Short mmCIF file of C-alpha atoms and ligand atoms in Angstrom, two decimals:
data_model
loop_
_atom_site.label_atom_id
_atom_site.label_comp_id
_atom_site.label_asym_id
_atom_site.label_seq_id
_atom_site.Cartn_x
_atom_site.Cartn_y
_atom_site.Cartn_z
CA UNK A 16 0.00 0.00 0.00
CA UNK A 17 1.34 3.44 -0.88
CA UNK A 18 -1.69 5.55 -0.10
CA UNK A 19 -3.05 6.58 3.29
CA UNK A 20 -6.39 8.25 4.02
CA UNK A 21 -6.99 10.44 7.06
CA UNK A 22 -9.70 12.71 8.43
CA UNK A 23 -8.93 16.40 8.96
CA UNK A 24 -10.87 19.02 10.89
CA UNK A 25 -12.21 21.27 8.12
CA UNK A 26 -14.04 23.79 10.32
CA UNK A 27 -14.89 24.43 13.97
CA UNK A 28 -18.56 23.61 14.58
CA UNK A 29 -20.95 26.04 16.29
CA UNK A 30 -23.46 23.75 17.96
CA UNK A 31 -23.86 20.35 16.31
CA UNK A 32 -21.03 19.23 14.01
CA UNK A 33 -21.95 18.00 10.52
CA UNK A 34 -20.22 16.06 7.76
CA UNK A 35 -18.79 19.45 6.63
CA UNK A 36 -16.83 19.66 9.88
CA UNK A 37 -14.56 16.92 8.46
CA UNK A 38 -12.47 16.42 5.32
CA UNK A 39 -11.12 13.12 3.94
CA UNK A 40 -7.54 13.65 2.77
CA UNK A 41 -5.28 11.26 0.85
CA UNK A 42 -1.56 11.22 1.63
CA UNK A 43 1.39 8.87 1.16
CA UNK A 44 1.99 6.06 3.63
CA UNK A 45 4.70 7.46 5.95
CA UNK A 46 8.20 5.98 6.29
CA UNK A 47 9.65 5.55 9.79
CA UNK A 48 12.76 7.45 10.89
CA UNK A 49 15.12 6.23 13.62
CA UNK A 50 13.17 5.03 16.68
CA UNK A 51 9.85 5.27 14.83
CA UNK A 52 7.21 2.77 13.70
CA UNK A 53 4.37 2.76 11.18
CA UNK A 54 1.10 1.16 12.29
CA UNK A 55 -1.71 0.02 10.00
CA UNK A 56 -4.68 0.93 12.15
CA UNK A 57 -7.33 -1.79 12.49
CA UNK A 58 -9.77 0.00 14.82
CA UNK A 59 -10.08 3.61 15.91
CA UNK A 60 -12.21 5.03 18.66
CA UNK A 61 -14.68 7.89 18.41
CA UNK A 62 -15.38 9.43 21.82
CA UNK A 63 -17.64 12.17 23.17
CA UNK A 64 -14.67 14.21 24.50
CA UNK A 65 -13.57 14.78 20.89
CA UNK A 66 -16.47 17.23 20.49
CA UNK A 67 -14.85 19.51 23.07
CA UNK A 68 -11.54 19.35 21.21
CA UNK A 69 -13.21 20.81 18.11
CA UNK A 70 -13.67 24.10 19.98
CA UNK A 71 -10.75 26.51 20.15
CA UNK A 72 -10.82 26.80 23.94
CA UNK A 73 -8.42 26.00 26.75
CA UNK A 74 -9.30 22.66 28.34
CA UNK A 75 -7.68 19.59 29.87
CA UNK A 76 -6.70 18.43 26.35
CA UNK A 77 -5.53 20.79 23.59
CA UNK A 78 -7.96 21.57 20.76
CA UNK A 79 -7.67 19.79 17.41
CA UNK A 80 -5.82 21.90 14.86
CA UNK A 81 -7.73 23.07 11.79
CA UNK A 82 -6.75 21.44 8.47
CA UNK A 83 -4.77 18.73 10.24
CA UNK A 84 -5.69 15.14 11.09
CA UNK A 85 -7.74 14.54 14.21
CA UNK A 86 -6.32 12.08 16.73
CA UNK A 87 -7.54 9.64 19.36
CA UNK A 88 -7.15 6.07 20.53
CA UNK A 89 -6.44 3.42 17.89
CA UNK A 90 -5.05 -0.10 17.67
CA UNK A 91 -3.28 -1.77 14.79
CA UNK A 92 -0.43 -3.84 13.44
CA UNK A 93 3.11 -2.57 13.06
CA UNK A 94 4.03 -2.69 9.35
CA UNK A 95 7.42 -0.94 9.50
CA UNK A 96 9.78 -0.44 12.40
CA UNK A 97 13.06 1.39 12.98
CA UNK A 98 13.00 0.52 16.68
CA UNK A 99 14.63 -2.41 18.46
CA UNK A 100 11.72 -2.47 20.95
CA UNK A 101 8.81 -2.97 18.55
CA UNK A 102 8.73 -5.57 15.78
CA UNK A 103 6.83 -5.70 12.52
CA UNK A 104 3.70 -7.75 13.23
CA UNK A 105 3.26 -6.50 16.81
CA UNK A 106 -0.18 -5.24 17.80
CA UNK A 107 0.01 -1.81 19.44
CA UNK A 108 -2.33 0.65 21.09
CA UNK A 109 -1.60 4.35 20.53
CA UNK A 110 -3.11 7.82 20.16
CA UNK A 111 -3.07 8.43 16.39
CA UNK A 112 -6.48 7.33 15.16
CA UNK A 113 -8.50 9.03 12.39
CA UNK A 114 -5.99 7.74 9.79
CA UNK A 115 -5.28 4.42 8.12
CA UNK A 116 -1.52 4.50 8.75
CA UNK A 117 0.06 6.13 11.79
CA UNK A 118 3.70 7.21 12.13
CA UNK A 119 4.85 7.47 15.73
CA UNK A 120 7.78 7.11 18.10
CA UNK A 121 7.97 3.51 19.30
CA UNK A 122 7.81 4.76 22.90
CA UNK A 123 4.36 6.24 22.26
CA UNK A 124 2.87 2.82 21.45
CA UNK A 125 1.87 0.13 23.94
CA UNK A 126 2.18 -3.49 22.84
CA UNK A 127 -0.84 -5.66 23.62
CA UNK A 128 -1.38 -9.39 23.36
CA UNK A 129 -3.88 -10.06 20.54
CA UNK A 130 -4.30 -13.62 21.85
CA UNK A 131 -5.76 -12.35 25.16
CA UNK A 132 -8.66 -10.38 23.71
CA UNK A 133 -9.92 -9.14 20.33
CA UNK A 134 -8.14 -5.94 19.24
CA UNK A 135 -11.33 -3.87 19.60
CA UNK A 136 -11.64 -4.78 23.29
CA UNK A 137 -8.52 -2.74 24.06
CA UNK A 138 -10.50 0.34 22.97
CA UNK A 139 -13.62 -0.63 24.92
CA UNK A 140 -14.01 -2.99 27.87
CA UNK A 141 -10.26 -3.43 28.52
CA UNK A 142 -9.40 0.13 27.51
CA UNK A 143 -10.13 3.71 28.49
CA UNK A 144 -13.95 3.36 28.79
CA UNK A 145 -13.57 0.28 30.99
CA UNK A 146 -11.12 1.98 33.33
CA UNK A 147 -13.37 5.06 33.42
CA UNK A 148 -16.30 2.95 34.61
CA UNK A 149 -14.18 1.04 37.13
CA UNK A 150 -12.40 4.06 38.62
CA UNK A 151 -15.44 6.33 38.63
CA UNK A 152 -17.65 3.84 40.37
CA UNK A 153 -15.24 2.23 42.82
CA UNK A 154 -12.75 4.99 43.61
CA UNK A 155 -14.42 8.33 42.84
CA UNK A 156 -17.91 7.42 44.09
CA UNK A 157 -16.57 4.71 46.44
CA UNK A 158 -19.60 2.48 45.93
CA UNK A 159 -20.22 0.05 48.78
CA UNK A 160 -22.06 -3.29 48.67
CA UNK A 161 -25.80 -2.97 49.16
CA UNK A 162 -26.02 0.57 47.77
CA UNK A 163 -28.38 1.80 45.06
CA UNK A 164 -26.59 3.03 41.94
CA UNK A 165 -28.00 5.14 39.11
CA UNK A 166 -26.09 5.59 35.84
CA UNK A 167 -27.07 7.72 32.83
CA UNK A 168 -26.18 6.95 29.18
CA UNK A 169 -26.34 3.45 30.60
CA UNK A 170 -26.40 1.59 27.28
CA UNK A 171 -23.23 3.34 26.13
CA UNK A 172 -19.66 2.19 26.48
CA UNK A 173 -18.91 3.51 29.96
CA UNK A 174 -22.47 3.31 31.32
CA UNK A 175 -23.11 -0.33 30.42
CA UNK A 176 -19.92 -1.31 32.26
CA UNK A 177 -20.73 0.87 35.28
CA UNK A 178 -24.04 -0.93 35.81
CA UNK A 179 -22.57 -4.39 35.44
CA UNK A 180 -19.50 -3.68 37.58
CA UNK A 181 -21.82 -2.28 40.27
CA UNK A 182 -23.75 -5.56 40.34
CA UNK A 183 -20.53 -7.60 40.33
CA UNK A 184 -19.23 -5.57 43.28
CA UNK A 185 -22.40 -6.11 45.29
CA UNK A 186 -24.65 -3.12 44.61
CA UNK A 187 -28.13 -3.62 46.03
CA UNK A 188 -30.03 -2.06 43.13
CA UNK A 189 -28.80 -0.71 39.79
CA UNK A 190 -30.82 1.67 37.63
CA UNK A 191 -29.96 2.89 34.16
CA UNK A 192 -31.39 5.48 31.79
CA UNK A 193 -31.02 5.37 28.03
CA UNK A 194 -32.51 6.83 24.88
CA UNK A 195 -34.67 4.08 23.37
CA UNK A 196 -36.87 1.12 24.24
CA UNK A 197 -34.35 -1.26 22.63
CA UNK A 198 -31.58 0.11 24.84
CA UNK A 199 -33.79 -0.25 27.93
CA UNK A 200 -34.41 -3.87 27.00
CA UNK A 201 -30.67 -4.42 26.60
CA UNK A 202 -30.03 -2.96 30.08
CA UNK A 203 -32.48 -5.43 31.61
CA UNK A 204 -30.69 -8.28 29.79
CA UNK A 205 -27.38 -7.03 31.21
CA UNK A 206 -28.76 -7.41 34.74
CA UNK A 207 -29.86 -3.85 35.59
CA UNK A 208 -32.67 -4.04 38.17
CA UNK A 209 -34.53 -1.17 36.53
CA UNK A 210 -34.13 0.91 33.39
CA UNK A 211 -36.07 3.68 31.69
CA UNK A 212 -36.10 5.64 28.44
CA UNK A 213 -35.54 9.29 29.38
CA UNK A 214 -37.83 10.35 26.52
CA UNK A 215 -40.82 8.74 28.26
CA UNK A 216 -41.33 11.56 30.79
CA UNK A 217 -39.42 13.83 33.19
CA UNK A 218 -36.25 12.05 34.35
CA UNK A 219 -37.11 13.04 37.91
CA UNK A 220 -40.40 11.06 37.79
CA UNK A 221 -38.89 8.01 36.06
CA UNK A 222 -36.02 7.90 38.54
CA UNK A 223 -38.31 8.26 41.57
CA UNK A 224 -40.38 5.31 40.32
CA UNK A 225 -37.27 3.20 39.66
CA UNK A 226 -35.58 4.07 42.97
CA UNK A 227 -38.33 4.37 45.60
CA UNK A 228 -35.74 4.18 48.41
CA UNK A 229 -33.47 6.80 46.84
CA UNK A 230 -30.04 6.67 45.19
CA UNK A 231 -26.72 6.37 47.01
CA UNK A 232 -24.37 6.64 44.03
CA UNK A 233 -24.97 8.53 40.78
CA UNK A 234 -22.58 8.00 37.85
CA UNK A 235 -23.20 11.03 35.64
CA UNK A 236 -22.53 10.76 31.92
CA UNK A 237 -25.18 13.26 30.85
CA UNK A 238 -25.55 16.30 33.17
CA UNK A 239 -28.58 18.61 32.84
CA UNK A 240 -31.94 17.13 33.76
CA UNK A 241 -30.32 13.81 34.68
CA UNK A 242 -28.06 15.44 37.24
CA UNK A 243 -30.95 17.46 38.61
CA UNK A 244 -33.08 14.32 38.98
CA UNK A 245 -30.22 12.45 40.65
CA UNK A 246 -29.62 15.27 43.16
CA UNK A 247 -33.33 15.13 44.02
CA UNK A 248 -33.29 11.37 44.44
CA UNK A 249 -30.03 11.06 46.33
CA UNK A 250 -29.98 9.88 49.92
CA UNK A 251 -28.05 11.51 52.78
CA UNK A 252 -24.29 11.32 52.15
CA UNK A 253 -24.84 10.24 48.54
CA UNK A 254 -21.92 10.50 46.11
CA UNK A 255 -21.94 11.42 42.42
CA UNK A 256 -19.03 10.65 40.12
CA UNK A 257 -19.27 13.39 37.49
CA UNK A 258 -17.83 11.69 34.43
CA UNK A 259 -19.39 13.56 31.50
CA UNK A 260 -22.18 15.94 30.51
CA UNK A 261 -22.95 14.88 26.97
CA UNK A 262 -26.36 16.59 27.00
CA UNK A 263 -24.58 19.93 26.72
CA UNK A 264 -21.57 19.24 24.48
CA UNK A 265 -23.32 20.79 21.45
CA UNK A 266 -25.18 23.51 23.35
CA UNK A 267 -24.58 27.12 22.47
CA UNK A 268 -26.41 28.40 25.59
CA UNK A 269 -25.67 27.61 29.27
CA UNK A 270 -27.61 24.57 30.57
CA UNK A 271 -31.05 25.04 32.17
CA UNK A 272 -30.41 22.40 34.84
CA UNK A 273 -29.50 21.46 37.55
CA UNK A 274 -31.63 24.03 39.42
CA UNK A 275 -31.48 22.23 42.78
CA UNK A 276 -27.77 22.38 43.68
CA UNK A 277 -28.58 23.78 47.13
CA UNK A 278 -29.83 20.31 48.11
CA UNK A 279 -26.22 19.11 48.31
CA UNK A 280 -25.88 21.00 51.59
CA UNK A 281 -28.68 19.47 53.65
CA UNK A 282 -28.13 16.03 52.15
CA UNK A 283 -24.33 16.31 52.62
CA UNK A 284 -23.82 15.12 49.03
CA UNK A 285 -20.45 14.79 47.33
CA UNK A 286 -20.32 15.66 43.62
CA UNK A 287 -16.83 14.83 42.35
CA UNK A 288 -15.58 15.36 38.82
CA UNK A 289 -12.81 13.11 37.56
CA UNK A 290 -10.62 12.29 34.57
CA UNK A 291 -9.72 8.68 33.90
CA UNK A 292 -6.08 9.60 33.27
CA UNK A 293 -5.66 10.39 37.00
CA UNK A 294 -6.56 6.79 37.92
CA UNK A 295 -3.88 4.76 36.15
CA UNK A 296 -2.79 3.36 39.52
CA UNK A 297 -5.93 1.18 39.33
CA UNK A 298 -4.96 -0.35 35.99
CA UNK A 299 -3.61 -3.66 37.35
CA UNK A 300 -6.65 -4.25 39.59
CA UNK A 301 -8.94 -3.21 36.73
CA UNK A 302 -7.36 -5.59 34.21
CA UNK A 303 -7.33 -8.44 36.75
CA UNK A 304 -11.02 -7.94 37.63
CA UNK A 305 -12.28 -7.33 34.09
CA UNK A 306 -10.26 -10.16 32.52
CA UNK A 307 -11.60 -12.48 35.23
CA UNK A 308 -15.22 -11.43 34.66
CA UNK A 309 -14.83 -11.81 30.89
CA UNK A 310 -13.36 -15.31 31.36
CA UNK A 311 -16.21 -16.30 33.69
CA UNK A 312 -18.78 -14.80 31.32
CA UNK A 313 -20.19 -12.50 34.02
CA UNK A 314 -19.38 -9.26 32.16
CA UNK A 315 -20.69 -8.48 28.66
CA UNK A 316 -19.74 -5.63 26.38
CA UNK A 317 -21.40 -4.29 23.27
CA UNK A 318 -19.64 -2.69 20.32
CA UNK A 319 -21.16 -0.80 17.40
CA UNK A 320 -18.73 -1.05 14.50
CA UNK A 321 -18.76 1.24 11.46
CA UNK A 322 -16.55 0.24 8.51
CA UNK A 323 -14.10 2.47 6.66
CA UNK A 324 -12.18 5.66 7.44
CA UNK A 325 -14.53 7.56 5.11
CA UNK A 326 -17.37 6.74 7.53
CA UNK A 327 -15.53 7.84 10.69
CA UNK A 328 -17.28 11.28 10.71
CA UNK A 329 -20.68 9.54 10.45
CA UNK A 330 -19.68 7.24 13.33
CA UNK A 331 -18.75 10.22 15.47
CA UNK A 332 -21.98 12.09 14.64
CA UNK A 333 -23.95 8.90 15.31
CA UNK A 334 -22.30 8.58 18.72
CA UNK A 335 -23.50 12.07 19.67
CA UNK A 336 -27.01 11.16 18.49
CA UNK A 337 -27.06 7.88 20.44
CA UNK A 338 -26.87 5.48 17.49
CA UNK A 339 -24.44 3.25 19.38
CA UNK A 340 -25.05 0.35 21.70
CA UNK A 341 -21.88 0.01 23.79
CA UNK A 342 -18.64 1.32 22.32
CA UNK A 343 -18.72 3.12 18.98
CA UNK A 344 -15.74 2.02 16.88
CA UNK A 345 -14.52 2.40 13.32
CA UNK A 346 -12.92 -0.63 11.62
CA UNK A 347 -10.29 0.39 9.07
N1 LIG B 407 -14.14 11.79 32.78
C1 LIG B 407 -13.52 10.95 31.97
O1 LIG B 407 -12.33 10.68 32.10
C2 LIG B 407 -14.30 10.32 30.85
C3 LIG B 407 -13.79 9.24 30.12
C4 LIG B 407 -14.60 8.64 29.15
C5 LIG B 407 -15.88 9.14 28.90
N2 LIG B 407 -16.31 10.21 29.61
C6 LIG B 407 -17.68 10.71 29.44
O2 LIG B 407 -18.54 9.65 29.73
C7 LIG B 407 -19.74 9.76 28.99
C8 LIG B 407 -20.00 8.44 28.24
O3 LIG B 407 -18.94 8.26 27.30
P1 LIG B 407 -18.91 6.98 26.35
O4 LIG B 407 -17.62 7.01 25.65
O5 LIG B 407 -19.29 5.78 27.13
O6 LIG B 407 -20.05 7.32 25.31
P2 LIG B 407 -21.37 6.47 25.07
O7 LIG B 407 -22.17 6.51 26.34
O8 LIG B 407 -21.01 5.16 24.50
O9 LIG B 407 -22.08 7.30 23.95
C9 LIG B 407 -22.68 8.51 24.22
C10 LIG B 407 -24.17 8.28 24.56
O10 LIG B 407 -24.69 9.46 25.15
C11 LIG B 407 -26.09 9.44 25.01
N3 LIG B 407 -26.59 10.81 24.82
C12 LIG B 407 -26.29 11.66 23.82
N4 LIG B 407 -26.95 12.83 23.99
C13 LIG B 407 -27.68 12.69 25.12
C14 LIG B 407 -28.59 13.55 25.82
N5 LIG B 407 -28.86 14.79 25.38
N6 LIG B 407 -29.17 13.09 26.95
C15 LIG B 407 -28.91 11.83 27.39
N7 LIG B 407 -28.07 10.97 26.76
C16 LIG B 407 -27.45 11.41 25.65
C17 LIG B 407 -26.41 8.57 23.79
O11 LIG B 407 -27.18 7.46 24.21
P3 LIG B 407 -28.78 7.52 24.37
O12 LIG B 407 -29.35 6.81 23.19
O13 LIG B 407 -29.01 6.81 25.65
O14 LIG B 407 -29.18 8.97 24.39
C18 LIG B 407 -25.04 8.06 23.33
O15 LIG B 407 -25.05 6.72 22.95
C19 LIG B 407 -19.58 10.98 28.10
O16 LIG B 407 -20.19 12.08 28.74
C20 LIG B 407 -18.08 11.17 28.05
O17 LIG B 407 -17.73 12.50 27.78
C21 LIG B 407 -15.56 10.80 30.58
#
């Protein structure tokens, strides 16, 4: 192969991105210099945080540059190497997705064992979303056995793992919200005790009905009306792991909710934001637990796979619209 295709950021979206936000660009397959490798990407991840990187604002990750390839987690096979540490044929995880061939320093790639799990799993259940669920639930919210847990975007990559890990770690009752009847059905099949479609009525009412004895731990992927409903439903000394607020990533106005923040005082609630990258010390325990649950068959994970680099923008837009069950991935 001599030709490589990659996706560039063509414009910065105001509100919802569209296909015009992206541009497919053809380049030559790169050649490695000393200490470098070339990876033929097999899967790349599209993630909600990438929406924030399309804005030219200061944040915890730098913005994507205009007229340059986007980046993000990817996994693939090394096809050329000028490094003694990485061999042609190795499978590596790295940060240069959104392109068919990636050129990077060997030190920026992590070798993984393709015999242990399918390559895609390193971008989902065994990768960043899995660790996010594990760390957010068990360390940030410090869930204890017997507690009632509520998670939003529960049929997504992080959320579906949060609910299952909660059950596996002894939660008393696990409730999930999602955006369609099919997703609600999937949550019940995954072992959630209750699930509701947030389109069916005010989240506050649906959550009250699903958690008559209140919520001890809220894992927030959505923000807005979900966070407001959770604050209302939370018991004394409840804890919320604030993971994401996808309901407002495309908003051009400040959010209308939550309007009930003052309740955190009387209820002595803890609302704690977190970034998965601060929890790498849990990686060994996470891999041990998750690999064990996968082996036993007690943990399931869903993946929605879109084929072809040319369809990566559609996969990303679909993720924001909720077209994914589990992890949204692009197979290259
Ligand atoms: N803090 C961290 O380190 C960290 C790390 C990873 C992810 N995150 C955050 O975690 C959350 C989940 O990420 P993920 O990768 O697992 O994505 P995901 O849940 O697999 O996909 C996003 C889901 O959000 C739901 N959604 C979109 N708009 C919504 C709205 N207005 N109201 C309610 N739900 C909406 C959609 O499902 P429905 O069909 O149910 O609407 C969609 O499937 C995101 O907020 C992300 O930013 C944070």
